[in-house]
PDB file of C-alpha atoms in Angstrom:
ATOM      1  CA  UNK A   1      33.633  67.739 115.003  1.00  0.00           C
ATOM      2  CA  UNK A   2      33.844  64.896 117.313  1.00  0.00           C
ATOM      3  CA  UNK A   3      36.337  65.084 120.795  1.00  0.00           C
ATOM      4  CA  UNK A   4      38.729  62.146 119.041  1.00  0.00           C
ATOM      5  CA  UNK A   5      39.130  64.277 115.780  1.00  0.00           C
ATOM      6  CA  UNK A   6      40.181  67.262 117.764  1.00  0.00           C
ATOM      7  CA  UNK A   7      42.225  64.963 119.641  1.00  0.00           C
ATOM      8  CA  UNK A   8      43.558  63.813 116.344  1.00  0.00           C
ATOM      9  CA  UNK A   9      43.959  67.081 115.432  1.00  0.00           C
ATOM     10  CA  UNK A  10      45.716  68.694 118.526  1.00  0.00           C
ATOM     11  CA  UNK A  11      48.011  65.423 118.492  1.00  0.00           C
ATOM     12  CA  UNK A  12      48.454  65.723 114.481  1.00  0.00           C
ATOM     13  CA  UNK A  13      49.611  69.515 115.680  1.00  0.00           C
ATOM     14  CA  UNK A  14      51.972  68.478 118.034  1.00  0.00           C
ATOM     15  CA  UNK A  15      53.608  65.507 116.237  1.00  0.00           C
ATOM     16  CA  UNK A  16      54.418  68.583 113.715  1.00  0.00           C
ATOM     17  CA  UNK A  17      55.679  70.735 116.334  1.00  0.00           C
ATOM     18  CA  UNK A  18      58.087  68.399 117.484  1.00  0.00           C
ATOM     19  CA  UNK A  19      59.661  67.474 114.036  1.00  0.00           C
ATOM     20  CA  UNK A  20      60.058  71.267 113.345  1.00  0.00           C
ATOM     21  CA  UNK A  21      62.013  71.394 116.519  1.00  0.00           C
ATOM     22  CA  UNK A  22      64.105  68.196 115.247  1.00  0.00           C
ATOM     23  CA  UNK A  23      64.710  69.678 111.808  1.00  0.00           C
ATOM     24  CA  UNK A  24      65.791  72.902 113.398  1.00  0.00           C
ATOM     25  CA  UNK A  25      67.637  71.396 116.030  1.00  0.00           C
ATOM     26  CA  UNK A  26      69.227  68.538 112.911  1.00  0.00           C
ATOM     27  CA  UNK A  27      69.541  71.953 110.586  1.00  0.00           C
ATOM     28  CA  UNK A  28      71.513  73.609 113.494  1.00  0.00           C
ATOM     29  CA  UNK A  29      73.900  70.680 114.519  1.00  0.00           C
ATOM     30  CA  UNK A  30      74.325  70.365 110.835  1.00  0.00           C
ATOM     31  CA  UNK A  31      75.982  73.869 110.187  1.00  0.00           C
ATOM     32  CA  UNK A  32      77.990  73.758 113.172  1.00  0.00           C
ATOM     33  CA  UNK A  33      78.979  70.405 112.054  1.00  0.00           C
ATOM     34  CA  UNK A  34      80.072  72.508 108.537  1.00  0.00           C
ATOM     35  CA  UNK A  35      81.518  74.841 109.839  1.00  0.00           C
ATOM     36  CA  UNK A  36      83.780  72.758 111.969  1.00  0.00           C
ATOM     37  CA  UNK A  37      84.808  70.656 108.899  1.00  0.00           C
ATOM     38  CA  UNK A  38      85.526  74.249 107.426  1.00  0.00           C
ATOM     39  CA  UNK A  39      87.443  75.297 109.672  1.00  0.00           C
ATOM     40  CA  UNK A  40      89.552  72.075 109.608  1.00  0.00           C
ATOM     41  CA  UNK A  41      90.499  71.962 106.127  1.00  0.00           C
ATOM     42  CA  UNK A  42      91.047  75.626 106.336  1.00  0.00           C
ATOM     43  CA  UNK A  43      93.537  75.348 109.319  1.00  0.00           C
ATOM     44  CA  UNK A  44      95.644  72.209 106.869  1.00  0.00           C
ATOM     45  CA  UNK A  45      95.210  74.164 103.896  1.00  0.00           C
ATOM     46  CA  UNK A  46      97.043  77.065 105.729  1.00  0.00           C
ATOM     47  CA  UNK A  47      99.829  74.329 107.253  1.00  0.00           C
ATOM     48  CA  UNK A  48     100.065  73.054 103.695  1.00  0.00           C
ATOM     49  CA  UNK A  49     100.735  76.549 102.342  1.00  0.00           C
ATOM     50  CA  UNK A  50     103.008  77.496 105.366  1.00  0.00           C
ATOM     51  CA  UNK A  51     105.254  73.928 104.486  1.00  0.00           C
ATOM     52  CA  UNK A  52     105.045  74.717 100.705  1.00  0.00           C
ATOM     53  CA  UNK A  53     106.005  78.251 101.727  1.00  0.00           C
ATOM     54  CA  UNK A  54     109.089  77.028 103.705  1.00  0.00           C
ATOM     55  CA  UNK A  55     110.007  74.386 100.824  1.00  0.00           C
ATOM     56  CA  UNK A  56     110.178  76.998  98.198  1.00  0.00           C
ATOM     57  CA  UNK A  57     111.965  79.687 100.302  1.00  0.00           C
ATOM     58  CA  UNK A  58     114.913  76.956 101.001  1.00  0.00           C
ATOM     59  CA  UNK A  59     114.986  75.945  97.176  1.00  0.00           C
ATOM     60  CA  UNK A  60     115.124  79.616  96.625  1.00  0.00           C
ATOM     61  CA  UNK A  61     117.825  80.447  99.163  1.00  0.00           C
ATOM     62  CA  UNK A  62     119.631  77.047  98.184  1.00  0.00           C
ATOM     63  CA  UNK A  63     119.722  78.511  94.271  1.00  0.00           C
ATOM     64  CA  UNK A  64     120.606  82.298  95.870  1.00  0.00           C
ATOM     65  CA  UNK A  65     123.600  80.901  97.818  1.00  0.00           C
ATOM     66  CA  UNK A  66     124.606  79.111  94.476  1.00  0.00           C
ATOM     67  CA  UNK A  67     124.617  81.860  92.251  1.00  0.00           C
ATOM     68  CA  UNK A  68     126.173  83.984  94.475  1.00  0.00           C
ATOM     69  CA  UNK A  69     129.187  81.032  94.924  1.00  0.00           C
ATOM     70  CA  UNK A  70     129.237  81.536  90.773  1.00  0.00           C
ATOM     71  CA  UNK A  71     129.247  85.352  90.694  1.00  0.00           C
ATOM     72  CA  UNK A  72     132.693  85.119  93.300  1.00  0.00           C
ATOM     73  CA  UNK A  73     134.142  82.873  91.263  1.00  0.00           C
ATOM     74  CA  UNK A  74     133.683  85.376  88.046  1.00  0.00           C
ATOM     75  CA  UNK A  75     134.977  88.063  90.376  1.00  0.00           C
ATOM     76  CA  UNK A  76     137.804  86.656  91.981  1.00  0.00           C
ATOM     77  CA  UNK A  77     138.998  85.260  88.273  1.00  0.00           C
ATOM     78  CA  UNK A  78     138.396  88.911  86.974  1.00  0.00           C
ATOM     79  CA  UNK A  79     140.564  90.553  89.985  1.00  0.00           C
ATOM     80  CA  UNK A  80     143.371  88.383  89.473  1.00  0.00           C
ATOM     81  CA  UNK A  81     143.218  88.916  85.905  1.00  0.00           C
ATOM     82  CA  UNK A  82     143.262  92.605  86.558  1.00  0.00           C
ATOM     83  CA  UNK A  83     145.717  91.986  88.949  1.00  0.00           C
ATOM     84  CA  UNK A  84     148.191  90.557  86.885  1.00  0.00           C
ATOM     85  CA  UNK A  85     147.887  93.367  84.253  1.00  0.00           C
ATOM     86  CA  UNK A  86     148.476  95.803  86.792  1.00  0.00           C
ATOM     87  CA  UNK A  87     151.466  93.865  87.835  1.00  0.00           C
ATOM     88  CA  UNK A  88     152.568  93.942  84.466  1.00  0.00           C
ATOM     89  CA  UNK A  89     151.830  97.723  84.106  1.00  0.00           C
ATOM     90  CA  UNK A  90     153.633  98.322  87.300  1.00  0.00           C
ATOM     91  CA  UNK A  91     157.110  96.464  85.725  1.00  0.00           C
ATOM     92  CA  UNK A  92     156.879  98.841  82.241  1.00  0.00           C
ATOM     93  CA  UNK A  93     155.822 101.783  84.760  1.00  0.00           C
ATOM     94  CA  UNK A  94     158.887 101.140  86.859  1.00  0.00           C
ATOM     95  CA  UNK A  95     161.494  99.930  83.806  1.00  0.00           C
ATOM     96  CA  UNK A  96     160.136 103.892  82.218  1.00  0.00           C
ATOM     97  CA  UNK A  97     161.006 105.646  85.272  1.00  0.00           C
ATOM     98  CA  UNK A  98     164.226 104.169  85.526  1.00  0.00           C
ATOM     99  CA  UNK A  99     164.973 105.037  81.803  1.00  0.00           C
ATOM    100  CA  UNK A 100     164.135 108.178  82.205  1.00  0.00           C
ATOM    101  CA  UNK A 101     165.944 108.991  85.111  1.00  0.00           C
ATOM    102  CA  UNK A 102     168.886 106.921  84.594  1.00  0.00           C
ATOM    103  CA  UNK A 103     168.556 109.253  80.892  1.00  0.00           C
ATOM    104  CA  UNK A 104     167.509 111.970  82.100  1.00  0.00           C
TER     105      UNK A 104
END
């Protein structure tokens, strides 16, 4: 083998050195390029979820305090309804008592 093919050779060797070292060094900035990206989307994903989150828990309370508003409504209407039975009860309970001692 002649000096210039070994030459050739040694320079054909390095030439492929250095382009493994690019491809690794491309490969690496690459990933890290990735994962940053990842981690980005991840981090709005989880600001997304976190503003849904807060959305649906203030439709949720919204709809709680409204139902609650109906249910004292029902209750109140149902106490003075009892209410005015008792008051009626209260009348025939007295008017009894009278009778009977005013008969008795």
């Amino acid at each position: 083998m002649s000096l210039e093919a070994v030459k050739q050779v040694n320079q054909a060797e390095e030439d492929a050195r250095v382009q493994k070292a690019q491809a690794a060094q491309d490969a690496r900035r690459l990933v890290a390029d990735a994962e940053k990206a990842s981690a980005q989307k991840l981090a709005q994903a989880r600001e997304k979820a976190r503003a849904e989150n807060a959305a649906l828990m203030t439709q949720a309370e919204q709809n709680a305090a409204a139902h609650l508003a109906a249910v004292v409504r029902e209750t109140e209407g149902a106490c003075d309804q009892l209410r005015a039975e008792a008051q009626g009860r209260l009348e025939k309970a007295a008017s009894l008592i009278v009778r009977r001692v005013v008969d008795g």
